[in-house]
């Protein structure tokens, strides 16, 4: 195409005639595409296919952020969603021509309209023949001179990025924060300060949108201490929560009349205010106001579940009846324990004599779903849907629910009239 800028109207008319077109069917503007020399291509550009939602994000001026370390598959994030990014090939090359004129800018719409009105009564066969006949007409010298415009092709593309909504990849967040567990101010000297993360550092490293990261930070109970997000060490959290719960008996509070002010005044010399604020938010809900004072109540299920984890952490396999009694004794008077609260943190074996229970936390399992299923079935040969769901539901999507996951990765059978699942390939 080196001599494209030498093209004349006569050259264009020859091409039109060879193509068996007629100038009456075309506008008087001819656009000649100019391909760049080898060193003139812009190789920093990529094409990306957008759905309607992503297009609206860009039109609104919102940020789209690509994320991923060298060993991770890249994702793209809006403010509240995460998209998987895959490179797809096209069957034809795609040309990027920034200043290309479309029909409306060249009078093409008017030409098409006129031709359509003239040929409404013609059959498609007649139209085809008329076009061929016109293409062989001689130049009568009355045509308007053709305008030649040269358009630069910025680059040619044979691939583009395909974006599909996906689940945020949040498991990395807990791993990052576990490197700097908060064990109390007296042990801060042992923390590697270079691994402390503020929000911007978390956002940069975790493949999820801001909204999804915010939800996960709340879910894993991250505490903001001196602008850095920290997970509380399990034993330290138990110590502080025990301080808080002991105040119920010390002050003879009804369970729905917990005073935040008295709690903070009593513990501010023992526990940093940031930690008190966070744990009070995690473990309580508002109940009612009296004389302009807001009162609170501890979340029974959350407190009972945490205290169950405390017992299971140090016990190994526990006689189930003895565990239930110890669990009831450990919670504040008036709170009620329930076996359903053990879902996702413990396994109960009622087939053994005596019945036993032991700690088995979902957060301790590997991220790879195949490895996770191996460990699940190695730990317990057969599971009901309700038993196994807490350990795999994080992998479920709109198109693949828990039952579909079990169909794919496990084998179903019936035991004593109950549907159970076991390893697909048993030895």
mmCIF file of N, CA, C and O in Angstrom, residues 186-228:
data_model
loop_
_atom_site.group_PDB
_atom_site.id
_atom_site.type_symbol
_atom_site.label_atom_id
_atom_site.label_comp_id
_atom_site.label_asym_id
_atom_site.label_seq_id
_atom_site.Cartn_x
_atom_site.Cartn_y
_atom_site.Cartn_z
ATOM 1 N N UNK A 186 1.283 -5.468 73.369
ATOM 2 C CA UNK A 186 2.535 -5.904 73.993
ATOM 3 C C UNK A 186 3.380 -6.779 73.073
ATOM 4 O O UNK A 186 4.586 -6.968 73.315
ATOM 5 N N UNK A 187 2.787 -7.331 72.002
ATOM 6 C CA UNK A 187 3.529 -8.200 71.089
ATOM 7 C C UNK A 187 3.728 -7.578 69.705
ATOM 8 O O UNK A 187 4.160 -8.266 68.771
ATOM 9 N N UNK A 188 3.438 -6.295 69.573
ATOM 10 C CA UNK A 188 3.594 -5.630 68.274
ATOM 11 C C UNK A 188 5.056 -5.564 67.833
ATOM 12 O O UNK A 188 5.338 -5.456 66.638
ATOM 13 N N UNK A 189 5.965 -5.637 68.761
ATOM 14 C CA UNK A 189 7.392 -5.565 68.401
ATOM 15 C C UNK A 189 7.808 -6.721 67.495
ATOM 16 O O UNK A 189 8.780 -6.617 66.735
ATOM 17 N N UNK A 190 7.091 -7.843 67.574
ATOM 18 C CA UNK A 190 7.465 -9.035 66.803
ATOM 19 C C UNK A 190 6.871 -9.038 65.393
ATOM 20 O O UNK A 190 7.185 -9.928 64.593
ATOM 21 N N UNK A 191 6.038 -8.062 65.067
ATOM 22 C CA UNK A 191 5.364 -8.029 63.759
ATOM 23 C C UNK A 191 6.284 -7.408 62.710
ATOM 24 O O UNK A 191 6.912 -6.375 62.956
ATOM 25 N N UNK A 192 6.358 -8.044 61.543
ATOM 26 C CA UNK A 192 7.138 -7.505 60.426
ATOM 27 C C UNK A 192 6.364 -6.333 59.822
ATOM 28 O O UNK A 192 5.379 -6.527 59.110
ATOM 29 N N UNK A 193 6.795 -5.131 60.116
ATOM 30 C CA UNK A 193 6.063 -3.936 59.689
ATOM 31 C C UNK A 193 5.983 -3.806 58.172
ATOM 32 O O UNK A 193 5.076 -3.160 57.645
ATOM 33 N N UNK A 194 6.919 -4.406 57.459
ATOM 34 C CA UNK A 194 6.895 -4.297 55.994
ATOM 35 C C UNK A 194 5.722 -5.065 55.379
ATOM 36 O O UNK A 194 5.374 -4.856 54.215
ATOM 37 N N UNK A 195 5.103 -5.943 56.162
ATOM 38 C CA UNK A 195 3.981 -6.736 55.650
ATOM 39 C C UNK A 195 2.619 -6.173 56.036
ATOM 40 O O UNK A 195 1.587 -6.732 55.671
ATOM 41 N N UNK A 196 2.628 -5.064 56.766
ATOM 42 C CA UNK A 196 1.362 -4.422 57.115
ATOM 43 C C UNK A 196 0.732 -3.813 55.863
ATOM 44 O O UNK A 196 1.426 -3.217 55.032
ATOM 45 N N UNK A 197 -0.581 -3.947 55.729
ATOM 46 C CA UNK A 197 -1.260 -3.511 54.515
ATOM 47 C C UNK A 197 -2.358 -2.500 54.825
ATOM 48 O O UNK A 197 -3.217 -2.749 55.678
ATOM 49 N N UNK A 198 -2.322 -1.364 54.099
ATOM 50 C CA UNK A 198 -3.460 -0.447 54.163
ATOM 51 C C UNK A 198 -4.437 -0.828 53.054
ATOM 52 O O UNK A 198 -4.217 -1.802 52.317
ATOM 53 N N UNK A 199 -5.525 -0.068 52.918
ATOM 54 C CA UNK A 199 -6.567 -0.460 51.966
ATOM 55 C C UNK A 199 -6.052 -0.455 50.526
ATOM 56 O O UNK A 199 -6.359 -1.359 49.740
ATOM 57 N N UNK A 200 -5.272 0.546 50.166
ATOM 58 C CA UNK A 200 -4.771 0.635 48.793
ATOM 59 C C UNK A 200 -3.900 -0.571 48.441
ATOM 60 O O UNK A 200 -3.969 -1.097 47.321
ATOM 61 N N UNK A 201 -3.081 -1.012 49.386
ATOM 62 C CA UNK A 201 -2.220 -2.174 49.132
ATOM 63 C C UNK A 201 -3.058 -3.441 48.974
ATOM 64 O O UNK A 201 -2.755 -4.300 48.133
ATOM 65 N N UNK A 202 -4.109 -3.559 49.767
ATOM 66 C CA UNK A 202 -5.006 -4.712 49.636
ATOM 67 C C UNK A 202 -5.694 -4.691 48.279
ATOM 68 O O UNK A 202 -5.757 -5.704 47.579
ATOM 69 N N UNK A 203 -6.206 -3.522 47.897
ATOM 70 C CA UNK A 203 -6.914 -3.403 46.619
ATOM 71 C C UNK A 203 -6.012 -3.746 45.445
ATOM 72 O O UNK A 203 -6.437 -4.357 44.464
ATOM 73 N N UNK A 204 -4.757 -3.375 45.555
ATOM 74 C CA UNK A 204 -3.811 -3.637 44.464
ATOM 75 C C UNK A 204 -3.507 -5.129 44.318
ATOM 76 O O UNK A 204 -3.313 -5.628 43.207
ATOM 77 N N UNK A 205 -3.498 -5.865 45.426
ATOM 78 C CA UNK A 205 -3.062 -7.259 45.388
ATOM 79 C C UNK A 205 -4.187 -8.291 45.298
ATOM 80 O O UNK A 205 -3.950 -9.426 44.878
ATOM 81 N N UNK A 206 -5.386 -7.916 45.696
ATOM 82 C CA UNK A 206 -6.492 -8.879 45.736
ATOM 83 C C UNK A 206 -7.363 -8.707 44.497
ATOM 84 O O UNK A 206 -7.792 -7.602 44.169
ATOM 85 N N UNK A 207 -7.641 -9.807 43.815
ATOM 86 C CA UNK A 207 -8.385 -9.765 42.553
ATOM 87 C C UNK A 207 -9.894 -9.712 42.814
ATOM 88 O O UNK A 207 -10.621 -10.694 42.660
ATOM 89 N N UNK A 208 -10.338 -8.533 43.181
ATOM 90 C CA UNK A 208 -11.750 -8.309 43.473
ATOM 91 C C UNK A 208 -12.028 -6.813 43.415
ATOM 92 O O UNK A 208 -11.113 -5.989 43.506
ATOM 93 N N UNK A 209 -13.302 -6.462 43.266
ATOM 94 C CA UNK A 209 -13.696 -5.056 43.242
ATOM 95 C C UNK A 209 -13.683 -4.489 44.658
ATOM 96 O O UNK A 209 -13.601 -5.228 45.638
ATOM 97 N N UNK A 210 -13.794 -3.178 44.748
ATOM 98 C CA UNK A 210 -13.804 -2.536 46.068
ATOM 99 C C UNK A 210 -14.987 -3.023 46.907
ATOM 100 O O UNK A 210 -14.834 -3.303 48.103
ATOM 101 N N UNK A 211 -16.152 -3.102 46.297
ATOM 102 C CA UNK A 211 -17.334 -3.536 47.045
ATOM 103 C C UNK A 211 -17.162 -4.962 47.557
ATOM 104 O O UNK A 211 -17.529 -5.278 48.698
ATOM 105 N N UNK A 212 -16.580 -5.828 46.729
ATOM 106 C CA UNK A 212 -16.379 -7.228 47.128
ATOM 107 C C UNK A 212 -15.311 -7.346 48.216
ATOM 108 O O UNK A 212 -15.430 -8.163 49.128
ATOM 109 N N UNK A 213 -14.268 -6.530 48.122
ATOM 110 C CA UNK A 213 -13.229 -6.522 49.160
ATOM 111 C C UNK A 213 -13.804 -6.022 50.481
ATOM 112 O O UNK A 213 -13.531 -6.587 51.543
ATOM 113 N N UNK A 214 -14.620 -4.972 50.422
ATOM 114 C CA UNK A 214 -15.236 -4.429 51.635
ATOM 115 C C UNK A 214 -16.075 -5.490 52.345
ATOM 116 O O UNK A 214 -16.023 -5.632 53.574
ATOM 117 N N UNK A 215 -16.848 -6.253 51.565
ATOM 118 C CA UNK A 215 -17.690 -7.307 52.145
ATOM 119 C C UNK A 215 -16.842 -8.403 52.780
ATOM 120 O O UNK A 215 -17.155 -8.912 53.855
ATOM 121 N N UNK A 216 -15.735 -8.743 52.115
ATOM 122 C CA UNK A 216 -14.881 -9.813 52.633
ATOM 123 C C UNK A 216 -14.138 -9.369 53.885
ATOM 124 O O UNK A 216 -13.956 -10.161 54.821
ATOM 125 N N UNK A 217 -13.689 -8.118 53.931
ATOM 126 C CA UNK A 217 -13.026 -7.603 55.131
ATOM 127 C C UNK A 217 -13.954 -7.695 56.337
ATOM 128 O O UNK A 217 -13.528 -8.031 57.445
ATOM 129 N N UNK A 218 -15.227 -7.422 56.107
ATOM 130 C CA UNK A 218 -16.201 -7.525 57.199
ATOM 131 C C UNK A 218 -16.456 -8.986 57.558
ATOM 132 O O UNK A 218 -16.566 -9.339 58.732
ATOM 133 N N UNK A 219 -16.521 -9.838 56.545
ATOM 134 C CA UNK A 219 -16.799 -11.261 56.779
ATOM 135 C C UNK A 219 -15.698 -11.922 57.608
ATOM 136 O O UNK A 219 -15.974 -12.719 58.512
ATOM 137 N N UNK A 220 -14.438 -11.617 57.300
ATOM 138 C CA UNK A 220 -13.333 -12.250 58.034
ATOM 139 C C UNK A 220 -12.957 -11.468 59.288
ATOM 140 O O UNK A 220 -11.998 -11.803 59.971
ATOM 141 N N UNK A 221 -13.721 -10.419 59.571
ATOM 142 C CA UNK A 221 -13.555 -9.609 60.779
ATOM 143 C C UNK A 221 -12.174 -8.965 60.879
ATOM 144 O O UNK A 221 -11.484 -9.052 61.888
ATOM 145 N N UNK A 222 -11.788 -8.316 59.775
ATOM 146 C CA UNK A 222 -10.530 -7.568 59.792
ATOM 147 C C UNK A 222 -10.728 -6.277 60.580
ATOM 148 O O UNK A 222 -11.776 -5.634 60.489
ATOM 149 N N UNK A 223 -9.718 -5.909 61.337
ATOM 150 C CA UNK A 223 -9.779 -4.726 62.194
ATOM 151 C C UNK A 223 -8.781 -3.693 61.663
ATOM 152 O O UNK A 223 -7.631 -4.019 61.353
ATOM 153 N N UNK A 224 -9.236 -2.445 61.566
ATOM 154 C CA UNK A 224 -8.359 -1.370 61.096
ATOM 155 C C UNK A 224 -7.645 -0.750 62.293
ATOM 156 O O UNK A 224 -8.260 -0.127 63.153
ATOM 157 N N UNK A 225 -6.328 -0.967 62.350
ATOM 158 C CA UNK A 225 -5.511 -0.459 63.454
ATOM 159 C C UNK A 225 -4.403 0.402 62.859
ATOM 160 O O UNK A 225 -3.569 -0.088 62.091
ATOM 161 N N UNK A 226 -4.423 1.692 63.201
ATOM 162 C CA UNK A 226 -3.419 2.629 62.663
ATOM 163 C C UNK A 226 -3.338 2.564 61.137
ATOM 164 O O UNK A 226 -2.249 2.452 60.557
ATOM 165 N N UNK A 227 -4.517 2.584 60.502
ATOM 166 C CA UNK A 227 -4.649 2.606 59.034
ATOM 167 C C UNK A 227 -4.311 1.283 58.357
ATOM 168 O O UNK A 227 -4.395 1.183 57.132
ATOM 169 N N UNK A 228 -3.902 0.279 59.112
ATOM 170 C CA UNK A 228 -3.600 -1.028 58.528
ATOM 171 C C UNK A 228 -4.674 -2.038 58.941
ATOM 172 O O UNK A 228 -5.163 -2.009 60.071
#
